[in-house]
């Protein structure tokens, strides 16, 4: 124990590599929220009428809603009037050519390991880079366009493909779905839009990289992915934020629509600034992610590695409408120091022969609280449906907490729902075994934790998996005691 | 190589080692025998640096340096290898990754270049030849689902990879069938050299037919109560521990 305590003190606690601030001119609107602010956002984005109406409807509903308090989280009161709802790098909303991009910005993304120069980029990944409220650059757009794939910022989609946006926006996450989704619907600034036409297999990974830079702003981005009949796409999302002493709110919405036999894989590595080791600062991450398997035999899978944020409130879900459709949720959630996470999934079985799996691996360290919360609901008509849920918790010490809140409702007799849960403490014997082979405790913990999370990490696309493994190790530095 | 002087160790306030004295010179093989619960594994763990044990008295000098000062991983890298009585499973961690990390930590310590994946695989094949263990275990997760015997063989294979100066084999023979016992013993013998020493903890004389000890010690109630040549193991096999117990006042 002594040795481990020493390591705990020695290591500069889970150093956050992405905590720098970029010095760019930013266009920020005044703090506060009211209908004028919403009109201003909509006007700045030159939106058509239907978008403004969507926002106003959401805002009016939001005013009547209350912040949810059912999660196992201690959320300090959030003053929604103290947040600025729009911040954008000044040089113009979107860069067609890289020469126009502020070198500071290019440099920012380079530092984050997300080069925006296509030739430098990881082969086979197209990126939409979003900083604060706006998308600054989307790579490989032309290559994708040849296949009829639309991959662009949400703002551009509203301008160039209003019919698609109008048709699908709010279909998976209705405006007033929940408090944070309503807030997002009212004020969201940008995000990514993706449409894969019938029969097309997207030839590369699509990814959105979110970066919060400005202070005292909230980030509210919105992603909409539509996979038409017989199409396939794999989508990645990454995010980071500067280290700041005050908390910042991030309330995103991701909607996925999968039509007949379409498949969408959505992977997230969430690494928002978690706050310092005393619990100061960090992102409040309230996110609504939902996919609708609208078509027959369609499939949506969510894979998430959550290491960041001071507070995480997030339940990527699948609504399995089409017969034989499949939903998957694979999650690794790490909490350290004073982080709190309440995360899990909802699987709603509506169509017949629908299948879902939930694999959740929680890892808690420091004084953190880590909860799994899940709902599996099988509607009466969803005959012969199946769910398997596996929720494991790994504790790295005695001061952290792990909790499991599974809710199961089965409405017919031919369906089977299975739930397994385990809680274990990281084995001192395992650490000693590694030590005895010359491997130090830090590395040993990284190895053991990665082994524990392997089933989920294996679901990530290659480049992401490597990144995620390193991230797990860094997040837990100095965490055993 | 190793000098243990008047070593006392306790766990949770309970004294388990009560004045151990032992000297191991380069190239020697020492067998430690003794009834269950006498402190054999405790001694092995204390030498390897397990933190559960509190050293209340005594010293251990390894290669001229104070061993008890060092962390478990330093001890390992300086050449102490413990073949565990109960090797633990580490689910999800591939054996190959584990071994490669281990070998490279040792190499870094010696100021050698780390091995690439290719070089490491080559080394693994060489060592498999050396100890004649062509196992597929390296394709699996660390000890996960290994049979008792497989775990023990795997320990010896790791020993071959790491080439320790002092190997401590804690009941490596228990749970092995006759063929496996020979394989393990041959493995140990293949690694024998005038510089390398071995401490074999065992309950059975049988192993000592293959790994021939220079000394046999009997550990009883936390003390070495008898030391002799390999014939002592035969005596124990014949007479059990009663005579030791009565000689020591029980
Ligand atoms: N971590 C521990 N916590 C509590 N008691 C311990 C611990 N380690 C050892 N002991 C106790 O110390 C005594 C000696 O144990 P040890 O494992 O060293 O015996 P051994 O000689 O190896 O026995 P065996 O032949 O059964 O392997 C036993 O009574 C054991 O229960
Ligand atoms: Mg023992």
XYZ file of C-alpha atoms and ligand atoms in Angstrom:
763
model
C 0.000 0.000 0.000
C 2.753 2.421 0.925
C 4.328 2.160 -2.461
C 1.004 2.828 -4.119
C 0.382 5.836 -1.907
C 3.732 7.160 -2.923
C 2.912 6.806 -6.567
C -0.332 8.590 -5.875
C 1.551 11.543 -4.514
C 4.355 11.463 -7.032
C 2.374 11.582 -10.168
C 1.086 14.935 -11.204
C -2.479 13.850 -11.188
C -3.784 12.545 -14.510
C -2.302 15.365 -16.465
C -4.696 16.680 -19.078
C -2.790 17.171 -22.291
C -5.356 19.257 -24.093
C -5.820 22.031 -21.576
C -4.323 24.863 -23.617
C -6.287 27.867 -24.861
C -6.001 29.144 -28.421
C -5.681 32.879 -28.790
C -8.043 33.657 -31.630
C -10.443 36.456 -32.132
C -13.832 35.217 -31.148
C -17.254 36.541 -31.888
C -19.206 35.989 -28.683
C -22.725 37.185 -28.074
C -23.731 38.569 -24.683
C -24.518 36.184 -21.897
C -28.105 35.303 -21.284
C -30.984 33.427 -22.826
C -34.296 34.725 -24.157
C -36.214 34.667 -27.428
C -34.149 37.519 -28.823
C -30.971 35.525 -28.294
C -32.509 32.627 -30.165
C -33.571 34.901 -32.991
C -30.061 36.340 -33.038
C -28.442 32.912 -33.310
C -30.837 31.959 -36.077
C -30.183 35.246 -37.864
C -26.405 34.933 -37.558
C -26.738 31.575 -39.227
C -29.109 32.936 -41.875
C -31.533 30.138 -41.193
C -34.815 29.477 -42.954
C -38.065 30.003 -41.101
C -38.583 26.348 -40.173
C -35.382 26.344 -38.173
C -36.322 29.434 -36.215
C -39.694 27.894 -35.468
C -38.049 24.681 -34.343
C -35.833 26.644 -31.974
C -38.619 28.787 -30.591
C -40.881 25.823 -30.002
C -38.054 24.108 -28.130
C -37.302 27.188 -26.087
C -40.917 27.698 -25.060
C -41.157 24.089 -23.983
C -37.841 24.263 -22.172
C -39.061 27.200 -20.102
C -41.766 24.966 -18.679
C -39.413 22.071 -17.936
C -37.323 21.313 -14.887
C -33.779 20.141 -14.700
C -33.824 16.356 -14.202
C -32.716 15.245 -10.772
C -33.122 11.481 -10.932
C -29.509 10.745 -11.820
C -26.980 9.722 -9.180
C -25.183 13.033 -9.548
C -24.612 16.082 -7.446
C -25.095 18.893 -9.923
C -24.469 22.398 -8.632
C -27.127 24.862 -9.787
C -26.464 26.045 -13.331
C -27.184 29.691 -14.054
C -28.405 29.578 -17.629
C -28.340 33.362 -17.829
C -24.607 33.407 -17.083
C -23.708 31.514 -20.230
C -23.063 32.886 -23.670
C -24.889 30.810 -26.257
C -22.851 31.591 -29.306
C -19.117 31.832 -29.840
C -17.340 31.552 -33.138
C -13.813 32.163 -34.365
C -14.083 35.539 -36.037
C -12.651 34.984 -39.461
C -15.841 33.789 -41.017
C -17.943 30.789 -40.480
C -16.377 28.286 -42.827
C -13.196 27.896 -44.771
C -13.319 26.511 -48.251
C -9.577 26.344 -48.612
C -7.061 25.757 -45.883
C -5.193 28.957 -46.788
C -8.059 30.903 -45.311
C -7.944 29.139 -41.989
C -6.436 31.117 -39.154
C -2.978 29.575 -38.602
C -3.671 29.575 -34.864
C -6.636 27.342 -35.510
C -4.714 24.992 -37.747
C -2.109 24.808 -35.077
C -4.756 24.041 -32.462
C -6.011 21.054 -34.359
C -2.483 19.906 -35.075
C -1.745 19.978 -31.353
C -4.830 17.933 -30.775
C -3.562 15.400 -33.270
C -6.284 16.259 -35.792
C -4.488 17.721 -38.795
C -6.900 19.371 -41.178
C -4.671 19.066 -44.208
C -6.142 16.156 -46.087
C -2.842 14.775 -47.272
C -1.566 14.669 -43.714
C -4.615 13.115 -42.300
C -4.961 9.539 -41.239
C -5.818 7.733 -44.385
C -9.474 7.007 -44.564
C -10.898 9.404 -42.020
C -12.857 12.485 -43.009
C -13.093 15.141 -40.326
C -15.553 17.878 -39.521
C -13.790 20.162 -37.044
C -16.036 22.157 -34.741
C -14.567 24.834 -32.542
C -16.819 26.465 -29.989
C -20.045 26.951 -31.850
C -19.027 26.469 -35.456
C -17.656 23.991 -37.883
C -14.374 25.334 -39.239
C -13.421 22.744 -41.765
C -14.681 19.524 -43.237
C -12.136 17.371 -44.996
C -12.607 14.954 -47.911
C -15.949 16.496 -48.810
C -15.373 16.134 -52.517
C -14.263 12.526 -52.347
C -17.410 11.691 -50.462
C -19.631 13.724 -52.756
C -18.640 11.477 -55.647
C -20.548 8.683 -53.932
C -23.463 10.961 -53.177
C -22.560 11.098 -49.509
C -23.316 14.359 -47.817
C -20.937 15.170 -44.984
C -20.885 18.771 -43.900
C -21.512 21.078 -41.005
C -25.041 21.307 -39.758
C -25.277 24.951 -40.858
C -24.338 24.075 -44.386
C -26.839 21.256 -44.406
C -29.567 23.670 -43.388
C -28.610 25.888 -46.354
C -27.841 23.273 -48.984
C -30.123 20.398 -48.024
C -33.030 21.952 -46.138
C -35.459 19.231 -47.189
C -33.379 16.466 -45.657
C -32.863 18.431 -42.475
C -36.529 19.298 -42.227
C -37.516 15.698 -42.791
C -35.281 14.153 -40.154
C -34.464 16.787 -37.551
C -36.122 15.950 -34.246
C -37.204 12.505 -35.445
C -35.035 10.608 -32.994
C -34.898 13.250 -30.286
C -38.091 15.332 -30.292
C -37.696 18.999 -29.332
C -38.970 18.570 -25.814
C -37.571 15.099 -25.211
C -35.797 16.191 -22.072
C -34.541 19.353 -20.442
C -31.130 19.391 -22.075
C -32.347 18.223 -25.461
C -34.892 21.060 -25.429
C -32.178 23.547 -24.517
C -29.991 22.206 -27.301
C -32.845 22.380 -29.813
C -33.345 26.035 -28.901
C -29.767 27.225 -29.080
C -27.631 24.697 -30.930
C -25.090 26.411 -33.047
C -23.516 23.847 -35.292
C -22.472 20.249 -35.565
C -22.260 17.704 -38.317
C -24.712 16.395 -40.803
C -24.345 13.194 -42.695
C -26.492 11.469 -45.263
C -25.557 8.155 -46.831
C -27.650 7.434 -49.906
C -29.319 4.139 -50.712
C -26.981 1.225 -51.197
C -23.790 3.147 -50.449
C -21.111 1.882 -48.136
C -19.225 4.892 -46.890
C -15.599 4.286 -47.961
C -14.013 6.036 -44.985
C -14.624 6.730 -41.349
C -16.432 9.998 -40.813
C -15.572 11.973 -37.760
C -16.451 15.118 -35.932
C -13.951 16.692 -33.627
C -15.396 19.049 -31.044
C -13.294 21.606 -29.286
C -14.443 24.140 -26.726
C -12.106 27.124 -26.661
C -13.873 30.289 -25.527
C -14.561 30.914 -21.841
C -18.011 31.334 -20.306
C -19.719 29.775 -23.247
C -21.761 26.689 -23.554
C -21.313 24.251 -26.364
C -24.486 22.974 -27.917
C -23.843 21.021 -31.021
C -26.138 18.831 -32.947
C -25.361 15.890 -35.135
C -27.763 14.252 -37.501
C -26.913 11.074 -39.350
C -29.267 9.525 -41.844
C -28.450 6.175 -43.363
C -30.753 5.357 -46.243
C -31.714 1.819 -47.275
C -28.843 -0.674 -47.483
C -26.164 1.818 -46.569
C -23.346 1.685 -44.062
C -21.326 4.264 -42.198
C -18.936 4.327 -39.286
C -18.838 7.596 -37.435
C -16.355 8.824 -34.833
C -16.588 11.657 -32.395
C -13.818 13.170 -30.302
C -13.705 16.145 -28.019
C -11.469 18.195 -25.727
C -11.580 21.504 -23.901
C -9.115 23.871 -22.203
C -8.487 23.630 -18.490
C -10.436 26.339 -16.745
C -11.424 26.879 -13.164
C -15.063 27.511 -13.917
C -17.349 24.807 -15.174
C -18.621 24.863 -18.709
C -21.823 23.371 -19.993
C -21.907 21.039 -22.939
C -25.337 19.860 -24.006
C -25.244 18.055 -27.318
C -27.768 16.068 -29.262
C -26.961 13.291 -31.683
C -29.695 11.756 -33.787
C -29.320 8.730 -35.999
C -31.889 7.400 -38.387
C -31.284 4.009 -39.978
C -33.617 2.938 -42.762
C -34.116 -0.554 -44.170
C -31.045 -2.763 -43.688
C -28.842 0.251 -43.003
C -26.072 0.059 -40.461
C -24.581 2.906 -38.449
C -21.705 2.564 -36.038
C -21.156 5.551 -33.819
C -18.018 5.693 -31.695
C -17.119 8.340 -29.170
C -13.996 9.036 -27.251
C -15.138 11.658 -24.775
C -12.261 13.512 -23.211
C -13.651 16.858 -22.120
C -11.627 18.506 -19.398
C -12.524 16.623 -16.183
C -11.568 19.325 -13.693
C -8.501 19.290 -11.495
C -7.757 16.754 -8.806
C -9.672 18.762 -6.222
C -12.761 18.834 -8.376
C -12.353 22.385 -9.552
C -13.510 23.196 -13.062
C -14.408 20.732 -15.763
C -17.153 20.274 -18.278
C -20.739 19.453 -17.380
C -21.649 17.030 -20.073
C -25.398 16.529 -20.563
C -25.872 14.716 -23.790
C -28.782 13.102 -25.558
C -27.886 10.485 -28.131
C -30.496 8.391 -29.748
C -30.793 6.273 -32.816
C -33.920 5.007 -34.450
C -33.721 1.739 -36.320
C -36.622 2.702 -38.437
C -36.108 0.203 -41.205
C -36.326 -3.560 -41.136
C -33.080 -5.353 -40.268
C -31.315 -2.102 -39.592
C -28.583 -1.799 -37.019
C -27.246 0.969 -34.824
C -24.335 0.519 -32.467
C -22.990 2.987 -29.973
C -19.486 2.562 -28.629
C -18.232 5.046 -26.119
C -15.095 5.566 -24.104
C -15.830 8.200 -21.516
C -12.861 9.535 -19.602
C -13.493 13.248 -19.392
C -15.988 15.760 -17.972
C -16.643 16.701 -14.369
C -20.203 15.462 -14.741
C -21.446 13.064 -17.389
C -25.146 12.478 -17.983
C -25.526 10.424 -21.081
C -27.612 7.475 -22.258
C -27.072 6.625 -25.927
C -30.163 4.708 -26.889
C -31.751 2.719 -29.669
C -35.365 2.596 -30.650
C -35.794 -0.653 -32.478
C -38.818 -0.014 -34.664
C -38.062 -2.109 -37.713
C -38.594 -5.848 -37.454
C -35.308 -7.731 -36.961
C -33.455 -4.563 -36.151
C -30.455 -4.590 -33.838
C -29.197 -2.146 -31.235
C -25.846 -2.242 -29.453
C -24.303 -0.226 -26.696
C -20.704 -0.727 -25.615
C -19.293 1.541 -23.027
C -16.212 2.128 -20.943
C -16.638 4.934 -18.442
C -13.702 5.976 -16.317
C -14.044 8.359 -13.411
C -11.175 9.614 -11.292
C -10.698 12.303 -8.635
C -14.061 14.058 -8.167
C -15.649 13.128 -11.475
C -19.232 11.927 -11.547
C -20.761 9.854 -14.298
C -24.299 8.578 -14.657
C -24.347 6.827 -17.975
C -25.902 3.859 -19.675
C -28.371 3.108 -22.393
C -31.981 2.607 -23.311
C -33.080 -0.119 -25.654
C -36.711 0.160 -26.696
C -37.949 -2.894 -28.583
C -40.936 -2.097 -30.770
C -40.485 -4.297 -33.844
C -40.592 -8.085 -33.827
C -37.435 -10.190 -33.488
C -35.441 -7.206 -32.407
C -32.160 -7.729 -30.611
C -30.089 -5.575 -28.340
C -26.926 -5.895 -26.307
C -25.527 -3.651 -23.641
C -21.961 -4.019 -22.427
C -20.975 -1.482 -19.823
C -17.628 -1.361 -18.073
C -17.324 1.212 -15.331
C -13.944 1.999 -13.825
C -13.848 4.211 -10.746
C -10.893 5.736 -8.966
C -10.155 8.640 -6.650
C -13.274 9.969 -4.968
C -15.417 9.594 -8.036
C -18.910 8.207 -8.480
C -19.681 6.032 -11.455
C -23.191 4.793 -12.184
C -24.680 2.620 -14.858
C -28.309 3.377 -15.588
C -30.143 1.421 -18.216
C -33.618 0.712 -19.458
C -34.585 -2.288 -21.521
C -38.182 -2.078 -22.604
C -39.872 -4.687 -24.745
C -43.254 -3.584 -26.058
C -46.099 -6.119 -26.207
C -45.879 -6.396 -30.004
C -42.106 -6.873 -30.032
C -42.407 -10.639 -29.969
C -39.327 -12.884 -29.940
C -37.079 -10.066 -28.933
C -33.829 -10.466 -27.057
C -31.672 -8.349 -24.852
C -28.466 -9.200 -23.115
C -26.946 -6.717 -20.696
C -23.623 -7.032 -18.975
C -22.633 -4.349 -16.490
C -19.295 -4.612 -14.804
C -17.746 -2.232 -12.339
C -14.108 -2.095 -11.389
C -13.060 -0.168 -8.316
C -9.522 1.049 -7.915
C -9.792 1.979 -4.260
C -12.163 2.266 -1.311
C -13.026 5.927 -1.697
C -14.823 5.735 -5.022
C -18.297 4.478 -5.749
C -19.910 2.270 -8.381
C -23.648 1.858 -8.786
C -25.934 -0.001 -11.127
C -29.521 0.959 -11.875
C -31.013 -1.427 -14.415
C -34.688 -1.077 -15.318
C -36.326 -3.879 -17.251
C -39.861 -4.000 -18.650
C -40.892 -6.942 -20.764
C -44.332 -6.750 -22.365
C -44.624 -10.186 -23.932
C -43.866 -13.794 -23.159
C -41.780 -14.770 -26.162
C -38.998 -12.290 -25.441
C -35.969 -12.910 -23.299
C -34.051 -10.315 -21.341
C -30.869 -11.218 -19.493
C -28.923 -9.021 -17.157
C -25.573 -9.775 -15.583
C -23.651 -7.517 -13.274
C -20.341 -7.774 -11.448
C -18.368 -5.493 -9.195
C -14.735 -6.121 -8.467
C -11.810 -4.379 -6.973
C -8.548 -4.197 -8.876
C -6.457 -7.062 -7.572
C -3.378 -6.204 -5.556
C -2.249 -9.687 -6.492
C -2.524 -8.808 -10.158
C -0.476 -5.669 -9.606
C 2.124 -7.575 -7.615
C 2.352 -10.217 -10.305
C 3.129 -7.494 -12.852
C 5.598 -5.825 -10.461
C 7.362 -9.145 -10.026
C 7.864 -9.254 -13.764
C 9.490 -5.824 -13.716
C 6.395 -3.836 -14.659
C 5.752 -0.761 -12.507
C 2.410 -0.127 -10.859
C 1.274 2.633 -13.220
C 1.867 0.495 -16.266
C 0.343 -2.509 -14.548
C -2.873 -0.646 -13.786
C -3.035 0.605 -17.346
C -2.628 -2.943 -18.591
C -5.167 -4.448 -16.223
C -7.736 -1.768 -16.924
C -7.270 -2.066 -20.653
C -7.681 -5.808 -20.337
C -10.842 -5.285 -18.378
C -12.227 -2.911 -20.998
C -11.011 -4.920 -23.955
C -14.346 -6.233 -25.087
C -15.490 -2.666 -25.643
C -12.206 -1.251 -26.950
C -12.205 -3.975 -29.585
C -15.358 -2.476 -31.036
C -13.618 0.803 -31.793
C -12.071 1.475 -35.186
C -8.324 0.798 -35.127
C -6.874 4.330 -34.859
C -9.365 5.166 -32.164
C -8.698 2.031 -30.166
C -5.022 2.872 -29.765
C -5.891 6.413 -28.738
C -8.484 5.142 -26.284
C -6.059 2.718 -24.667
C -3.571 5.488 -24.019
C -6.334 7.680 -22.716
C -7.486 5.082 -20.210
C -3.981 4.834 -18.886
C -3.518 8.611 -18.623
C -6.895 9.132 -16.964
C -5.956 6.733 -14.233
C -2.445 7.928 -13.548
C -1.844 8.016 -9.844
C -5.271 6.669 -9.121
C -4.622 3.665 -6.931
C -4.345 4.130 -3.225
C 24.545 -13.617 -4.039
C 21.829 -13.648 -1.383
C 22.308 -13.264 2.341
C 19.383 -13.299 4.721
C 20.205 -12.337 8.290
C 17.873 -12.832 11.251
C 14.816 -11.907 9.242
C 11.501 -11.356 11.011
C 8.307 -10.548 9.130
C 4.708 -10.229 10.173
C 1.389 -9.744 8.515
C -1.491 -7.966 10.191
C 0.384 -8.025 13.471
C 0.990 -11.757 13.295
C 4.611 -12.822 13.254
C 5.273 -15.370 10.528
C 8.998 -15.334 9.888
C 10.912 -15.545 13.118
C 14.593 -15.194 12.472
C 15.522 -16.629 9.081
C 19.198 -17.017 8.240
C 20.156 -18.218 4.797
C 22.991 -17.745 2.380
C 22.772 -18.642 -1.280
C 25.935 -18.542 -3.380
C 26.090 -18.267 -7.166
C 25.188 -21.495 -8.917
C 23.698 -23.149 -5.858
C 20.348 -24.847 -5.620
C 18.603 -24.673 -2.251
C 15.457 -26.592 -1.457
C 13.108 -25.329 1.223
C 10.664 -27.808 2.643
C 8.320 -27.633 5.576
C 4.750 -28.228 6.700
C 1.822 -26.182 5.458
C 1.684 -22.742 6.924
C 5.291 -22.734 8.074
C 6.119 -19.577 6.130
C 7.683 -20.769 2.873
C 5.539 -18.645 0.577
C 5.864 -15.764 3.000
C 9.633 -15.929 2.677
C 9.356 -16.059 -1.107
C 6.961 -13.090 -1.129
C 9.106 -11.076 1.238
C 12.111 -11.602 -1.016
C 10.073 -10.527 -4.032
C 8.846 -7.440 -2.174
C 5.169 -8.038 -1.575
C 3.879 -5.134 0.470
C 1.495 -6.988 2.765
C 4.389 -8.033 4.945
C 6.059 -5.884 7.510
C 9.726 -6.550 8.098
C 10.272 -6.149 11.803
C 13.906 -7.171 11.999
C 16.869 -8.382 10.001
C 18.384 -7.692 6.634
C 18.601 -9.141 3.184
C 21.568 -8.417 0.970
C 21.335 -9.300 -2.719
C 24.384 -8.824 -4.914
C 25.921 -6.596 -2.270
C 22.921 -4.301 -1.987
C 20.142 -3.918 0.541
C 17.264 -5.742 -1.061
C 14.550 -4.629 1.342
C 14.981 -0.996 0.254
C 13.898 -1.755 -3.282
C 10.519 -1.852 -4.964
C 9.231 -5.196 -6.245
C 9.825 -4.172 -9.863
C 13.404 -3.098 -9.133
C 14.093 -6.423 -7.478
C 12.638 -8.190 -10.476
C 14.760 -6.197 -12.892
C 17.869 -6.820 -10.858
C 17.368 -10.509 -11.267
C 14.951 -11.938 -8.728
C 12.259 -14.095 -10.221
C 9.399 -15.635 -8.312
C 7.503 -18.516 -9.807
C 4.213 -18.106 -7.957
C 2.508 -20.862 -6.051
C -0.790 -19.500 -7.388
C -0.199 -17.405 -10.541
C -3.043 -14.901 -10.903
C -5.199 -14.442 -13.955
C -5.304 -11.052 -15.632
C -8.337 -11.153 -17.909
C -8.149 -9.393 -21.235
C -4.379 -8.881 -21.164
C -2.678 -10.904 -23.901
C 0.188 -13.033 -22.635
C 2.371 -11.800 -25.486
C 1.891 -8.140 -24.577
C 2.508 -8.870 -20.950
C 5.715 -10.768 -21.706
C 6.970 -8.206 -24.163
C 6.424 -5.399 -21.659
C 8.151 -7.450 -19.009
C 11.166 -8.311 -21.169
C 11.522 -4.739 -22.349
C 11.367 -3.366 -18.797
C 14.222 -5.701 -17.945
C 16.161 -4.627 -21.014
C 15.676 -0.938 -20.294
C 17.001 -1.525 -16.812
C 20.118 -3.109 -18.266
C 20.539 -0.255 -20.716
C 19.644 -2.435 -23.685
C 17.486 -1.429 -26.607
C 13.844 -2.470 -26.376
C 12.845 -5.327 -28.617
C 10.463 -4.796 -31.491
C 7.496 -7.103 -31.852
C 9.368 -9.160 -34.447
C 12.507 -9.492 -32.370
C 10.459 -10.426 -29.366
C 8.617 -13.179 -31.186
C 11.955 -14.561 -32.296
C 13.230 -14.534 -28.725
C 10.079 -16.280 -27.602
C 10.631 -19.082 -30.093
C 14.230 -19.512 -28.996
C 13.194 -19.792 -25.378
C 10.442 -22.217 -26.236
C 13.096 -24.404 -27.815
C 15.376 -24.026 -24.840
C 12.876 -25.144 -22.247
C 11.134 -27.407 -24.727
C 7.714 -25.895 -24.159
C 5.991 -25.281 -27.406
C 2.901 -23.895 -25.866
C 0.052 -22.056 -27.477
C -0.498 -20.399 -24.122
C 1.222 -17.247 -25.300
C -1.733 -16.667 -27.624
C -4.070 -16.418 -24.646
C -4.728 -13.932 -21.888
C -2.401 -13.902 -18.877
C -3.106 -17.188 -17.058
C -6.774 -16.885 -17.913
C -8.421 -20.268 -17.908
C -5.040 -22.033 -17.784
C -5.096 -25.378 -16.018
C -3.060 -25.614 -12.834
C -0.244 -27.349 -14.669
C -0.313 -24.882 -17.548
C 0.049 -22.018 -15.128
C 3.154 -23.575 -13.610
C 4.721 -24.298 -16.985
C 3.985 -20.778 -18.014
C 5.885 -19.497 -14.985
C 8.960 -21.464 -16.001
C 8.668 -20.197 -19.539
C 8.660 -16.639 -18.196
C 11.711 -17.467 -16.161
C 13.462 -18.598 -19.329
C 12.603 -15.302 -21.000
C 13.799 -13.170 -18.122
C 16.985 -15.092 -17.242
C 17.017 -14.218 -13.545
C 20.052 -14.423 -11.305
C 17.988 -15.878 -8.511
C 14.882 -17.908 -9.218
C 12.508 -18.745 -6.402
C 10.180 -21.543 -7.364
C 7.265 -21.745 -4.967
C 5.749 -25.214 -5.272
C 6.171 -25.186 -9.004
C 5.775 -28.962 -8.901
C 2.420 -29.139 -7.167
C -0.422 -30.098 -9.421
C 1.837 -31.290 -12.217
C 1.527 -34.694 -13.836
C 4.701 -36.741 -14.235
C 5.421 -35.554 -17.778
C 4.816 -31.939 -16.886
C 7.026 -32.320 -13.857
C 9.856 -33.495 -16.096
C 9.256 -30.667 -18.546
C 9.361 -28.106 -15.785
C 12.448 -29.640 -14.197
C 14.224 -29.844 -17.556
C 13.340 -26.235 -18.136
C 14.884 -25.245 -14.843
C 17.982 -27.334 -15.529
C 18.373 -25.912 -19.021
C 18.762 -22.509 -17.454
C 21.238 -23.650 -14.870
C 24.609 -21.920 -14.891
C 27.436 -21.204 -12.459
C 26.091 -17.667 -11.979
C 22.468 -18.519 -11.485
C 20.990 -19.699 -8.228
C 17.692 -21.328 -7.438
C 15.533 -21.655 -4.359
C 13.024 -24.474 -4.755
C 10.108 -24.620 -2.376
C 8.509 -28.036 -2.475
C 6.676 -30.632 -0.443
C 7.946 -33.598 -2.407
C 11.271 -35.278 -2.701
C 10.260 -36.330 -6.219
C 11.066 -32.960 -7.762
C 14.514 -33.063 -6.216
C 15.341 -36.142 -8.280
C 15.251 -33.825 -11.256
C 16.382 -30.555 -9.756
C 19.163 -31.712 -7.509
C 19.677 -29.423 -4.524
C 22.990 -28.593 -2.878
C 21.158 -27.945 0.386
C 17.818 -28.846 1.852
C 16.362 -26.620 4.570
C 13.414 -27.312 6.746
C 11.312 -24.308 7.587
C 9.150 -24.789 10.628
C 7.131 -22.149 12.427
C 8.963 -19.347 10.724
C 12.480 -20.631 11.338
C 14.935 -22.795 9.479
C 15.256 -25.636 11.940
C 17.388 -28.020 9.943
C 19.785 -27.825 7.018
C 21.485 -30.749 5.303
C 22.224 -32.238 1.896
C 19.725 -33.794 -0.463
C 19.370 -36.881 1.758
C 17.262 -34.798 4.139
C 14.476 -34.779 1.594
C 14.426 -38.589 1.599
C 14.235 -38.631 5.371
C 11.232 -36.316 5.268
C 9.557 -38.408 2.619
C 9.926 -41.433 4.882
C 9.239 -40.010 8.290
C 7.069 -36.958 7.712
C 7.434 -33.918 9.893
C 6.613 -35.398 13.299
C 10.217 -35.847 14.333
C 10.963 -32.242 13.381
C 7.988 -31.098 15.365
C 8.978 -33.077 18.442
C 12.578 -31.962 18.167
C 11.265 -28.429 18.240
C 9.164 -28.846 21.271
C 5.721 -29.653 19.892
N -1.393 -11.968 3.533
C -1.611 -12.744 4.610
N -2.591 -12.433 5.467
C -2.825 -13.190 6.554
N -2.141 -14.292 6.852
C -1.152 -14.670 6.048
C -0.843 -13.908 4.870
N 0.174 -14.509 4.248
C 0.479 -15.592 4.996
N -0.308 -15.689 6.061
C -0.274 -16.740 7.106
O 1.061 -17.003 7.380
C 1.279 -18.379 7.583
C 2.362 -18.867 6.623
O 1.823 -18.872 5.326
P 2.660 -19.322 4.038
O 1.798 -19.120 2.854
O 3.953 -18.620 4.047
O 2.875 -20.853 4.309
P 3.574 -21.970 3.411
O 4.705 -22.488 4.191
O 3.866 -21.437 2.077
O 2.417 -23.062 3.348
P 1.983 -24.057 2.155
O 2.891 -25.199 2.237
O 0.589 -24.437 2.531
O 2.065 -23.296 0.879
C -0.064 -19.051 7.387
O -0.636 -19.258 8.640
C -0.841 -18.044 6.594
O -2.215 -18.142 6.839
Mg 3.150 -21.783 0.174
